[in-house]
Coordinates of C-alpha atoms in Angstrom, one line a residue:
X1 CA -4.0 42.2 7.4
X2 CA -3.9 46.4 7.9
X3 CA -0.6 47.9 6.4
X4 CA 2.1 47.1 8.6
X5 CA 6.2 46.5 8.7
X6 CA 6.7 43.2 6.8
X7 CA 8.8 40.7 9.1
X8 CA 11.0 38.4 7.7
X9 CA 10.8 34.5 9.2
X10 CA 14.2 33.4 9.9
X11 CA 15.0 30.0 11.4
X12 CA 18.0 30.1 13.8
X13 CA 20.6 27.4 14.0
X14 CA 19.9 26.4 17.3
X15 CA 16.1 26.2 16.7
X16 CA 16.6 23.8 13.7
X17 CA 18.4 21.8 15.8
X18 CA 15.9 21.7 18.7
X19 CA 13.3 21.0 15.9
X20 CA 15.3 18.1 14.5
X21 CA 15.7 16.7 17.9
X22 CA 11.7 17.1 18.8
X23 CA 12.7 19.7 21.5
X24 CA 11.3 22.8 20.0
X25 CA 11.0 25.6 22.2
X26 CA 7.5 27.8 22.6
X27 CA 9.0 30.3 20.2
X28 CA 10.1 28.0 17.3
X29 CA 6.3 26.7 17.3
X30 CA 5.2 29.9 17.4
X31 CA 7.3 30.8 14.6
X32 CA 6.2 28.1 12.3
X33 CA 2.7 29.0 13.2
X34 CA 3.4 32.6 12.3
X35 CA 5.2 31.6 8.9
X36 CA 1.9 29.3 8.0
X37 CA -0.1 32.3 8.8
X38 CA 1.7 34.7 6.5
X39 CA 1.8 31.9 3.8
X40 CA -2.2 32.3 4.0
X41 CA -2.2 35.9 3.7
X42 CA 0.1 35.8 0.8
X43 CA -2.5 32.8 -1.0
X44 CA -5.4 35.3 -0.3
X45 CA -3.5 38.2 -1.4
X46 CA -2.7 36.1 -4.7
X47 CA -6.4 35.3 -5.0
X48 CA -7.3 38.7 -5.2
X49 CA -5.5 39.3 -8.6
X50 CA -7.6 36.7 -10.2
X51 CA -10.7 36.0 -8.5
X52 CA -12.7 39.1 -9.8
X53 CA -11.3 38.8 -13.5
X54 CA -12.5 35.2 -13.1
X55 CA -15.8 36.1 -11.9
X56 CA -16.4 38.5 -14.6
X57 CA -16.0 35.6 -17.1
X58 CA -18.5 33.3 -15.3
X59 CA -21.9 33.3 -16.5
X60 CA -24.0 33.5 -13.6
X61 CA -27.2 35.5 -13.4
X62 CA -26.5 38.3 -10.9
X63 CA -22.9 38.0 -11.4
X64 CA -20.5 36.6 -8.7
X65 CA -19.9 38.9 -5.5
X66 CA -16.6 41.0 -5.6
X67 CA -13.5 39.4 -3.5
X68 CA -12.2 42.7 -3.4
X69 CA -15.1 43.6 -1.5
X70 CA -14.8 40.6 0.8
X71 CA -11.3 41.4 1.6
X72 CA -12.1 45.1 2.5
X73 CA -15.0 43.9 4.8
X74 CA -12.3 41.5 6.0
X75 CA -10.0 44.4 6.9
X76 CA -12.4 46.2 8.7
X77 CA -13.5 43.3 10.7
X78 CA -9.8 43.1 11.7
X79 CA -10.0 46.6 12.8
X80 CA -12.7 46.3 14.7
X81 CA -11.8 42.9 16.3
X82 CA -8.6 41.2 15.5
X83 CA -9.2 38.1 17.3
X84 CA -12.2 37.5 15.4
X85 CA -10.8 37.5 12.2
X86 CA -7.9 35.3 13.4
X87 CA -10.5 32.6 14.6
X88 CA -11.6 32.4 11.0
X89 CA -8.2 32.2 9.1
X90 CA -6.9 29.8 11.9
X91 CA -9.3 27.4 10.3
X92 CA -7.1 24.9 8.1
X93 CA -9.8 24.5 5.7
X94 CA -9.4 28.0 4.6
X95 CA -5.9 27.3 3.3
X96 CA -7.3 24.2 1.7
X97 CA -10.1 26.5 -0.2
X98 CA -7.8 29.0 -1.1
X99 CA -5.2 26.8 -2.6
X100 CA -7.4 24.6 -4.5
X101 CA -9.1 27.9 -6.1
X102 CA -5.8 29.4 -7.0
X103 CA -4.6 26.1 -8.7
X104 CA -8.1 25.8 -10.5
X105 CA -8.0 29.6 -11.6
X106 CA -4.1 28.5 -13.0
X107 CA -5.9 26.2 -15.6
X108 CA -7.6 22.9 -15.9
X109 CA -4.2 21.0 -15.7
X110 CA -3.2 23.1 -12.6
X111 CA -5.3 21.4 -9.9
X112 CA -7.7 18.3 -8.8
X113 CA -10.8 18.5 -10.7
X114 CA -13.8 20.1 -8.7
X115 CA -17.7 19.0 -8.9
X116 CA -18.3 22.7 -7.3
X117 CA -19.1 25.1 -10.0
X118 CA -16.4 28.4 -10.4
X119 CA -19.0 31.1 -9.2
X120 CA -19.4 29.1 -5.8
X121 CA -15.7 28.5 -5.2
X122 CA -15.3 32.1 -5.9
X123 CA -18.2 32.8 -3.8
X124 CA -16.1 31.3 -0.5
X125 CA -14.8 34.5 -0.1
X126 CA -17.6 36.3 0.9
X127 CA -18.0 33.2 3.2
X128 CA -14.8 34.4 5.4
X129 CA -15.9 37.9 5.4
X130 CA -19.6 36.9 6.5
X131 CA -17.7 34.5 9.6
X132 CA -15.5 37.5 10.3
X133 CA -18.5 40.2 10.3
X134 CA -20.3 37.8 12.4
X135 CA -17.7 37.3 15.0
X136 CA -16.9 40.8 15.2
X137 CA -20.3 42.4 15.3
X138 CA -19.7 44.1 11.6
X139 CA -23.0 44.8 10.1
X140 CA -23.4 43.8 6.3
X141 CA -25.1 41.8 3.8
X142 CA -23.3 39.1 1.8
X143 CA -24.3 36.8 -0.8
X144 CA -22.7 33.4 -0.2
X145 CA -22.8 29.9 -2.0
X146 CA -24.9 27.0 -0.6
X147 CA -24.3 23.6 -1.0
X148 CA -27.4 21.6 -0.8
X149 CA -28.6 24.3 1.1
X150 CA -25.5 24.6 3.7
X151 CA -23.7 27.5 4.2
X152 CA -19.8 27.5 5.1
X153 CA -19.0 29.9 8.0
X154 CA -15.4 29.1 8.5
X155 CA -14.1 28.7 11.5
X156 CA -17.4 28.5 13.1
X157 CA -19.4 25.6 10.9
X158 CA -22.4 25.1 8.8
X159 CA -25.9 26.9 8.5
X160 CA -28.8 25.1 6.7
X161 CA -30.2 23.7 5.4
X162 CA -31.8 26.9 3.6
X163 CA -32.3 25.6 -0.1
X164 CA -33.0 22.3 -1.7
X165 CA -30.9 22.8 -4.9
X166 CA -27.4 21.3 -4.9
X167 CA -26.1 24.7 -5.7
X168 CA -27.8 28.0 -4.8
X169 CA -26.7 31.3 -3.4
X170 CA -28.1 32.5 0.3
X171 CA -27.7 35.8 2.1
X172 CA -25.6 36.3 5.4
X173 CA -27.4 39.7 6.7
X174 CA -25.2 40.5 10.1
X175 CA -26.1 43.1 12.7
X176 CA -24.7 43.9 16.2
X177 CA -26.6 40.9 17.8
X178 CA -26.0 38.1 15.3
X179 CA -26.7 37.2 11.7
X180 CA -29.4 35.6 9.5
X181 CA -28.8 33.1 7.2
X182 CA -31.4 33.3 4.5
X183 CA -31.9 31.0 1.2
X184 CA -34.7 30.2 -1.0
X185 CA -36.8 27.9 1.4
X186 CA -36.0 28.8 4.9
X187 CA -33.5 30.7 7.2
X188 CA -31.5 30.2 10.4
X189 CA -30.9 32.8 12.8
X190 CA -27.2 32.7 14.5
X191 CA -26.1 34.6 17.6
X192 CA -22.7 36.2 17.9
X193 CA -22.0 33.6 20.8
X194 CA -22.2 30.6 18.0
X195 CA -24.1 28.5 19.9
X196 CA -24.0 24.9 20.5
X197 CA -25.6 22.3 18.1
X198 CA -29.3 23.6 17.3
X199 CA -31.7 23.4 14.4
X200 CA -30.2 24.6 11.4
X201 CA -26.7 24.7 12.7
X202 CA -23.9 22.2 12.6
X203 CA -21.2 24.1 14.6
X204 CA -17.2 22.9 14.8
X205 CA -17.3 20.5 17.9
X206 CA -14.4 21.8 20.5
X207 CA -13.2 18.3 22.1
X208 CA -14.5 18.3 25.5
X209 CA -12.5 17.2 28.5
X210 CA -9.3 19.1 27.9
X211 CA -7.8 21.9 29.9
X212 CA -7.7 25.2 28.3
X213 CA -4.4 25.6 26.6
X214 CA -2.7 29.1 26.2
X215 CA -4.6 32.0 24.6
X216 CA -2.5 32.1 21.4
X217 CA -5.4 34.2 19.6
X218 CA -7.0 30.8 17.6
X219 CA -9.2 30.5 20.3
X220 CA -10.2 27.0 21.9
X221 CA -9.7 23.9 20.4
X222 CA -8.5 21.2 19.1
X223 CA -11.9 20.7 16.9
X224 CA -13.6 17.6 15.7
X225 CA -14.6 18.8 12.4
X226 CA -17.4 16.7 10.7
X227 CA -19.0 19.4 8.7
X228 CA -16.9 21.8 6.5
X229 CA -17.0 21.4 2.8
X230 CA -13.2 21.5 2.6
X231 CA -12.0 19.0 5.1
X232 CA -11.4 16.1 2.9
X233 CA -8.0 16.6 1.3
X234 CA -8.5 15.0 -1.7
X235 CA -12.1 15.9 -2.4
X236 CA -14.7 19.1 -2.5
X237 CA -17.3 19.4 -1.6
X238 CA -17.9 17.1 1.4
X239 CA -21.4 17.3 2.7
X240 CA -21.7 17.2 6.6
X241 CA -21.5 14.1 8.3
X242 CA -23.8 12.2 10.4
X243 CA -21.8 11.0 13.3
X244 CA -24.5 10.3 16.2
X245 CA -23.5 12.0 19.7
X246 CA -22.8 8.7 21.2
X247 CA -19.8 8.2 18.5
X248 CA -18.6 11.6 19.1
X249 CA -18.4 11.5 22.7
X250 CA -16.1 8.3 22.0
X251 CA -13.9 10.2 19.7
X252 CA -13.8 13.0 22.5
X253 CA -12.9 10.9 25.3
X254 CA -10.2 9.0 23.5
X255 CA -8.5 12.3 21.8
X256 CA -8.8 13.9 25.3
X257 CA -7.2 11.1 26.9
X258 CA -4.4 11.1 24.5
X259 CA -3.8 14.6 25.3
X260 CA -3.6 14.0 28.7
X261 CA -1.4 11.0 28.3
X262 CA 0.9 13.4 26.4
X263 CA 1.0 15.9 28.9
X264 CA 2.1 13.7 31.4
X265 CA 4.6 11.2 29.8
X266 CA 6.0 13.8 27.0
X267 CA 5.5 17.4 27.3
X268 CA 7.6 18.6 24.3
X269 CA 5.3 16.5 22.0
X270 CA 2.2 17.9 24.1
X271 CA 3.1 21.4 23.3
X272 CA 3.8 20.9 19.8
X273 CA 0.6 19.0 19.3
X274 CA -1.1 22.1 21.1
X275 CA 0.7 24.7 19.0
X276 CA 0.5 22.9 15.3
X277 CA -2.8 20.5 15.5
X278 CA -6.1 22.7 15.4
X279 CA -8.4 20.4 13.6
X280 CA -9.0 16.7 13.9
X281 CA -11.1 15.3 11.2
X282 CA -12.8 11.9 12.1
X283 CA -12.6 9.4 8.8
X284 CA -13.3 6.0 9.0
X285 CA -15.9 4.8 11.9
X286 CA -14.0 1.7 12.3
X287 CA -11.8 1.3 15.2
X288 CA -8.3 0.3 14.4
X289 CA -8.7 -2.6 16.8
X290 CA -5.3 -2.7 17.7
X291 CA -3.7 -2.6 14.5
X292 CA -2.7 0.8 12.2
X293 CA -4.9 4.1 12.4
X294 CA -5.3 5.6 9.0
X295 CA -4.1 9.0 9.5
X296 CA -2.9 11.8 7.3
X297 CA -1.7 15.5 7.1
X298 CA -1.7 17.7 4.0
X299 CA 0.7 20.7 2.9
X300 CA -2.8 22.3 1.9
X301 CA -4.2 22.2 5.2
X302 CA -1.8 23.1 8.1
X303 CA -2.9 22.3 11.4
X304 CA -5.9 19.8 10.3
X305 CA -5.1 15.9 10.8
X306 CA -7.5 13.2 9.3
X307 CA -7.6 9.8 11.0
X308 CA -9.6 6.7 11.9
X309 CA -10.5 6.0 15.5
X310 CA -7.4 4.8 17.2
X311 CA -7.9 1.6 19.3
X312 CA -7.3 3.2 22.8
X313 CA -5.6 6.5 24.1
X314 CA -2.3 5.1 23.8
X315 CA -2.7 4.5 20.0
X316 CA -4.2 7.9 19.7
X317 CA -1.4 9.5 21.4
X318 CA 1.5 7.9 19.3
X319 CA -0.9 9.0 16.0
X320 CA -1.3 12.3 17.0
X321 CA 2.9 12.5 17.7
X322 CA 3.3 11.2 14.1
X323 CA 1.0 13.6 12.6
X324 CA 2.5 16.6 14.7
X325 CA 5.8 15.7 13.4
X326 CA 4.2 16.0 9.7
X327 CA 2.7 19.5 10.6
X328 CA 5.7 20.6 12.2
X329 CA 8.0 19.4 9.2
X330 CA 5.8 20.9 6.5
X331 CA 5.8 24.3 8.0
X332 CA 9.6 24.0 8.5
X333 CA 10.3 23.1 4.8
X334 CA 8.0 26.4 3.7
X335 CA 11.2 28.2 5.2
X336 CA 14.4 26.2 5.0
X337 CA 15.5 23.9 2.1
X338 CA 16.4 20.6 3.6
X339 CA 16.6 19.0 0.2
X340 CA 17.9 20.5 -3.1
X341 CA 15.0 21.7 -4.7
X342 CA 14.9 20.7 -8.5
X343 CA 15.6 23.4 -11.0
X344 CA 12.5 24.5 -13.0
X345 CA 12.0 22.3 -16.1
X346 CA 14.4 19.6 -14.9
X347 CA 14.3 15.8 -14.6
X348 CA 16.2 16.0 -11.6
X349 CA 17.5 12.3 -11.0
X350 CA 18.1 13.0 -7.4
X351 CA 14.6 13.8 -6.7
X352 CA 13.5 10.3 -8.5
X353 CA 16.1 8.4 -6.3
X354 CA 13.9 6.1 -4.5
X355 CA 14.6 4.4 -1.0
X356 CA 13.3 1.8 1.0
X357 CA 11.0 3.4 3.9
X358 CA 10.5 0.7 6.4
X359 CA 7.1 1.7 7.4
X360 CA 5.8 2.2 3.7
X361 CA 5.1 -1.1 1.3
X362 CA 6.5 1.3 -1.8
X363 CA 9.4 2.8 -2.8
X364 CA 9.9 6.6 -1.6
X365 CA 11.7 9.5 -2.6
X366 CA 14.1 11.7 -0.4
X367 CA 11.7 14.0 0.4
X368 CA 8.9 11.3 1.6
X369 CA 11.8 9.5 3.4
X370 CA 12.8 12.7 5.2
X371 CA 9.2 13.1 6.4
X372 CA 8.9 9.3 7.4
X373 CA 12.2 9.5 9.4
X374 CA 11.5 12.7 11.2
X375 CA 7.7 11.7 12.0
X376 CA 8.7 7.9 13.3
X377 CA 11.8 9.2 15.0
X378 CA 9.1 11.2 17.2
X379 CA 6.8 8.2 17.5
X380 CA 9.5 5.9 18.3
X381 CA 10.5 8.4 21.1
X382 CA 7.0 8.3 22.6
X383 CA 7.1 4.3 22.8
X384 CA 10.7 4.6 24.4
X385 CA 9.3 7.0 27.2
X386 CA 5.9 5.1 27.5
X387 CA 7.6 2.0 28.4
X388 CA 8.7 3.6 31.7
X389 CA 5.0 4.2 32.7
X390 CA 3.2 0.9 32.3
X391 CA 3.4 -2.7 33.0
X392 CA 2.1 -5.9 31.7
X393 CA 1.0 -6.6 28.2
X394 CA 1.2 -2.6 27.6
X395 CA 4.6 -2.7 28.7
X396 CA 5.3 -5.5 26.0
X397 CA 3.2 -3.7 23.5
X398 CA 5.6 -0.3 24.2
X399 CA 8.8 -2.5 24.1
X400 CA 7.6 -4.2 20.6
X401 CA 6.8 -0.6 19.2
X402 CA 9.8 1.1 20.5
X403 CA 12.0 -1.9 19.1
X404 CA 10.5 -1.8 15.7
X405 CA 11.1 1.8 15.4
X406 CA 14.7 1.8 16.8
X407 CA 15.5 -0.7 14.1
X408 CA 13.5 1.3 11.4
X409 CA 14.5 4.5 11.9
X410 CA 18.0 3.7 12.1
X411 CA 18.4 1.9 8.8
X412 CA 16.0 4.6 7.1
X413 CA 18.4 7.6 8.5
X414 CA 21.4 5.8 7.7
X415 CA 20.0 5.9 3.9
X416 CA 19.0 9.2 4.2
X417 CA 22.3 10.4 5.2
X418 CA 24.0 9.1 1.9
X419 CA 21.8 10.9 -0.4
X420 CA 23.7 14.1 -1.8
X421 CA 20.2 15.7 -2.5
X422 CA 20.7 17.1 1.1
X423 CA 21.2 20.8 1.8
X424 CA 23.8 21.6 4.7
X425 CA 20.7 22.4 6.9
X426 CA 19.4 19.1 5.4
X427 CA 22.3 17.2 6.7
X428 CA 22.4 19.0 10.0
X429 CA 18.9 18.1 10.4
X430 CA 19.5 14.3 9.8
X431 CA 22.3 14.2 11.8
X432 CA 20.6 15.4 14.7
X433 CA 18.2 12.6 14.3
X434 CA 20.8 10.1 13.4
X435 CA 22.4 11.1 17.0
X436 CA 19.0 10.7 18.8
X437 CA 18.2 7.3 17.4
X438 CA 22.1 6.0 18.3
X439 CA 21.5 6.6 22.0
X440 CA 18.5 4.3 21.7
X441 CA 20.5 1.4 20.5
X442 CA 21.7 -0.3 24.0
X443 CA 18.4 0.1 25.7
X444 CA 16.9 -3.1 26.8
X445 CA 13.6 -4.5 25.7
X446 CA 12.0 -7.7 26.8
X447 CA 12.9 -10.8 24.9
X448 CA 9.5 -11.9 23.4
X449 CA 8.7 -8.3 22.0
X450 CA 12.2 -7.8 20.6
X451 CA 12.4 -11.3 19.1
X452 CA 9.0 -10.2 17.3
X453 CA 10.2 -6.8 16.5
X454 CA 13.4 -8.5 14.8
X455 CA 11.4 -10.8 13.0
X456 CA 8.7 -8.2 11.6
X457 CA 11.8 -6.0 10.6
X458 CA 13.4 -8.6 8.8
X459 CA 10.5 -9.5 7.1
X460 CA 9.1 -6.1 5.7
X461 CA 12.8 -5.3 4.3
X462 CA 12.7 -8.5 2.6
X463 CA 9.4 -8.3 1.1
X464 CA 10.3 -4.5 -0.2
X465 CA 13.2 -5.8 -1.5
X466 CA 11.4 -8.9 -3.4
X467 CA 8.6 -6.7 -4.6
X468 CA 10.6 -3.8 -5.7
X469 CA 14.1 -4.3 -6.6
X470 CA 15.6 -6.7 -9.5
X471 CA 18.6 -7.7 -11.0
X472 CA 18.9 -7.4 -14.9
X473 CA 17.5 -10.0 -16.9
X474 CA 20.7 -11.3 -18.6
X475 CA 22.4 -11.8 -15.7
X476 CA 19.4 -13.7 -14.4
X477 CA 19.7 -15.9 -17.4
X478 CA 23.6 -16.6 -16.9
X479 CA 22.9 -17.8 -13.2
X480 CA 19.9 -19.9 -14.5
X481 CA 21.9 -21.7 -17.1
X482 CA 24.7 -22.5 -14.6
X483 CA 22.1 -23.6 -12.2
X484 CA 20.6 -25.9 -14.7
X485 CA 23.8 -27.4 -16.1
X486 CA 25.3 -28.0 -12.2
X487 CA 27.9 -25.7 -12.5
X488 CA 29.0 -22.9 -9.6
X489 CA 26.9 -19.6 -9.1
X490 CA 29.0 -16.8 -10.4
X491 CA 29.2 -13.4 -9.0
X492 CA 25.9 -11.8 -8.0
X493 CA 25.0 -8.8 -10.0
X494 CA 23.7 -5.7 -8.5
X495 CA 19.9 -5.1 -8.0
X496 CA 17.7 -1.7 -9.1
X497 CA 14.6 -0.7 -8.1
X498 CA 11.9 -1.3 -10.5
X499 CA 8.5 -0.3 -8.3
X500 CA 5.6 -3.0 -8.6
X501 CA 2.7 -1.5 -6.7
X502 CA 0.3 -4.3 -8.1
X503 CA 2.5 -7.1 -6.2
X504 CA 1.9 -5.4 -2.7
X505 CA -0.5 -6.9 -0.5
X506 CA -1.7 -6.4 3.2
X507 CA 0.6 -6.3 6.0
X508 CA -0.1 -9.6 8.1
X509 CA 2.7 -10.0 10.6
X510 CA 2.5 -6.6 12.1
X511 CA -1.4 -6.3 13.1
X512 CA -1.2 -9.8 14.4
X513 CA 2.0 -9.1 16.5
X514 CA 0.2 -6.5 17.8
X515 CA -3.0 -8.0 18.9
X516 CA -0.8 -10.9 20.5
X517 CA 1.1 -8.5 22.7
X518 CA -2.0 -6.3 23.5
X519 CA -4.6 -8.8 23.8
X520 CA -3.4 -12.6 24.0
X521 CA -6.5 -14.4 25.3
X522 CA -8.3 -13.2 22.2
X523 CA -5.6 -13.5 19.7
X524 CA -5.2 -17.2 20.9
X525 CA -9.0 -17.7 20.1
X526 CA -8.6 -15.9 17.0
X527 CA -5.7 -18.6 16.0
X528 CA -8.4 -21.2 16.7
X529 CA -10.6 -19.8 14.5
X530 CA -8.3 -19.5 11.6
X531 CA -7.0 -22.8 11.9
X532 CA -10.6 -24.0 11.2
X533 CA -11.4 -21.4 8.2
X534 CA -8.3 -22.7 6.2
X535 CA -6.5 -19.4 5.3
X536 CA -3.2 -20.7 5.0
X537 CA -1.6 -16.8 5.1
X538 CA -3.4 -16.2 8.2
X539 CA -2.6 -19.5 9.8
X540 CA 0.7 -19.1 9.0
X541 CA 1.3 -15.6 10.3
X542 CA -0.6 -16.7 13.8
X543 CA 1.6 -19.4 14.2
X544 CA 4.6 -17.6 13.8
X545 CA 3.5 -14.6 16.1
X546 CA 2.9 -17.2 18.6
X547 CA 6.1 -18.9 18.6
X548 CA 4.7 -22.2 17.3
X549 CA 7.9 -22.5 14.8
X550 CA 6.9 -26.0 14.0
X551 CA 3.4 -25.1 12.6
X552 CA 4.7 -21.9 11.5
X553 CA 7.1 -23.9 8.8
X554 CA 4.5 -26.4 8.0
X555 CA 1.6 -23.4 7.3
X556 CA 4.3 -21.5 5.4
X557 CA 5.4 -24.5 3.2
X558 CA 1.5 -25.2 2.6
X559 CA 1.0 -21.8 1.7
X560 CA 4.4 -21.7 -1.0
X561 CA 2.7 -24.7 -2.5
X562 CA -0.4 -23.3 -3.0
X563 CA 1.1 -19.8 -4.5
X564 CA 4.7 -20.7 -5.6
X565 CA 5.3 -17.0 -6.5
X566 CA 4.5 -15.5 -3.3
X567 CA 7.7 -14.4 -1.6
X568 CA 6.3 -13.7 1.7
X569 CA 5.7 -17.6 2.1
X570 CA 9.2 -18.5 1.3
X571 CA 10.5 -15.8 3.8
X572 CA 7.9 -16.6 6.5
X573 CA 9.2 -20.2 6.4
X574 CA 13.2 -19.0 6.6
X575 CA 12.3 -16.8 9.5
X576 CA 10.3 -19.4 11.3
X577 CA 13.8 -21.2 11.7
X578 CA 15.6 -20.5 14.9
X579 CA 18.2 -17.7 14.2
X580 CA 21.3 -19.9 15.0
X581 CA 19.8 -22.5 12.5
X582 CA 20.0 -20.2 9.6
X583 CA 22.5 -21.1 7.4
X584 CA 24.1 -19.0 4.2
X585 CA 21.4 -19.6 2.1
X586 CA 18.9 -18.5 4.3
X587 CA 20.6 -15.3 4.8
X588 CA 20.8 -14.5 1.5
X589 CA 17.3 -15.0 0.7
X590 CA 16.5 -12.8 3.6
X591 CA 19.4 -10.1 2.4
X592 CA 18.8 -10.2 -1.3
X593 CA 15.3 -12.0 -2.2
X594 CA 15.3 -10.5 -5.4
X595 CA 18.1 -12.3 -6.6
X596 CA 16.4 -15.6 -5.7
X597 CA 13.0 -14.7 -7.4
X598 CA 14.7 -13.2 -10.7
X599 CA 17.0 -16.5 -11.2
X600 CA 14.1 -18.6 -10.2
X601 CA 11.8 -17.3 -12.8
X602 CA 14.7 -17.2 -15.4
X603 CA 15.1 -21.1 -14.6
X604 CA 11.6 -21.7 -15.1
X605 CA 11.3 -19.7 -18.1
X606 CA 13.9 -22.1 -19.5
X607 CA 12.1 -25.3 -18.8
X608 CA 14.0 -25.9 -15.5
X609 CA 10.9 -25.9 -13.2
X610 CA 11.0 -24.2 -10.2
X611 CA 13.9 -24.7 -7.7
X612 CA 13.0 -24.5 -3.8
X613 CA 13.7 -21.1 -3.1
X614 CA 16.0 -22.1 0.1
X615 CA 18.1 -24.7 -2.4
X616 CA 18.7 -21.8 -4.7
X617 CA 19.7 -19.3 -2.2
X618 CA 22.1 -21.9 -0.6
X619 CA 23.7 -22.4 -4.3
X620 CA 23.9 -18.7 -4.7
X621 CA 25.2 -17.9 -1.5
X622 CA 28.6 -19.8 -2.5
X623 CA 29.5 -17.1 -5.0
X624 CA 30.8 -15.3 -2.1
X625 CA 30.1 -11.2 -1.7
X626 CA 27.5 -9.9 -3.1
X627 CA 26.9 -6.2 -3.9
X628 CA 23.4 -5.0 -3.2

């Protein structure tokens, strides 16, 4: 933060290739982290041009403390103890606060609404300075905002409550021994050592049970953050959580186990995780139960990952690999254009082109697809390696996950490679991933998990097409008229994307397949319970996952009779057929279900009833080659 020669961050070609392949070196990872620190300093410097002016317009008794004075105190703290300031700035929620405030100062339409008064968000500049002064032992007295009496000390935790009102102001007074946080109804003493949880002090919690990583100036970590007001990517302020000690220890055990697993089986992923992820934010307290963990990263909070509690340490490891890849790509995209940027004010058709992302239920633009391809290529590599370290049901689970991602990433990267919005660097990056995935295609997987994986991939692909693609109305009407008149089908028209988020429903097959592979006994008992309850969708899914083709066909037929417009019922019935017994109609229904759905609707609208989807598909298949 003191004056020095400005460095330029450059990504060598060999580093770009290594990152794409998931083999970033320590130097590459340090480059990404350094670039993000530089970006934070630029954002803080940009705030300096606006905060005092905004403070002058903010009506508040006593005024709003100067942001420039806070900046000067940060500089003084850095001269005294550079590591103290680095530990504060390494808190990912500092960037989240800074960017949110910068957008807010840009005008009402420039940022997401905040329930915090402007003076409080401006005053967090003082909180940064107070946290740095406390760590460095720099004497000072600062006025800082308090939300419900709680004062934020970035990189450390929350002190309070020292007041009862929703928003108030507190004082942080620092001397060589520590600090006192004082509000209108109480005070909290703090030592420079920033103690463990104590009355009035809610610290960030270092995950216990991990071997210490290399000292990179960021302090120990990773941290479990259940307290910071900016830990929620979409909402501010967030009050400190009330997670109990037993629950936090469960989180620590699961995360520490995942780190240990990655150190043992996937050293490159472990190194990237340690270098790029600083903060883990527990979200839902509900365990994933072998299904999908809800997790997210944000451009606004480099180093922070939110996630629900994984089912076990293996699932935790896969999720952390996934989110570390998002962190890595976010940092890389701040240095290198992999996708051509749209011109200012231009409605760039390339940027609006939408694709099937096999791991998503909604259509994705090219940038979103690139993120998914890179992230899931990493997860696929993890499962591929993990298969060699486990046996029994854990091996079957790993075979399934690998087989699914091998197919999904192969398909997605092939689509991505055709997009002309990729830059030269972007094409090199994608080609490197394609080369990696091509080497997976001949790997053997067990027959049972392999069959479930093929079923799942075919179902997801067909469901996405049925929901989000359609053929032109006039073409559907012409084909409907030919069907009604008993004439042969004419050439099938191409399909276009028409996103329909209202048609998306919860994925059933994937979680059921994972449950079956992970815990076959409990799955069998659940299947019995579902048969008793009468939920047709779950009954059909359980039968299909269990490999009971006869029961699956019967349940899907019952579901289709009850919900004749639900494509999953038709597609499930087709997939219940043995692969060798599927004819041209079944192939077309799986390949282009949107054509069958469109013509079927047109037949019904013309008063011709609802043809059986498989019969209609067989008639359409006779039209010959079909454009997609």
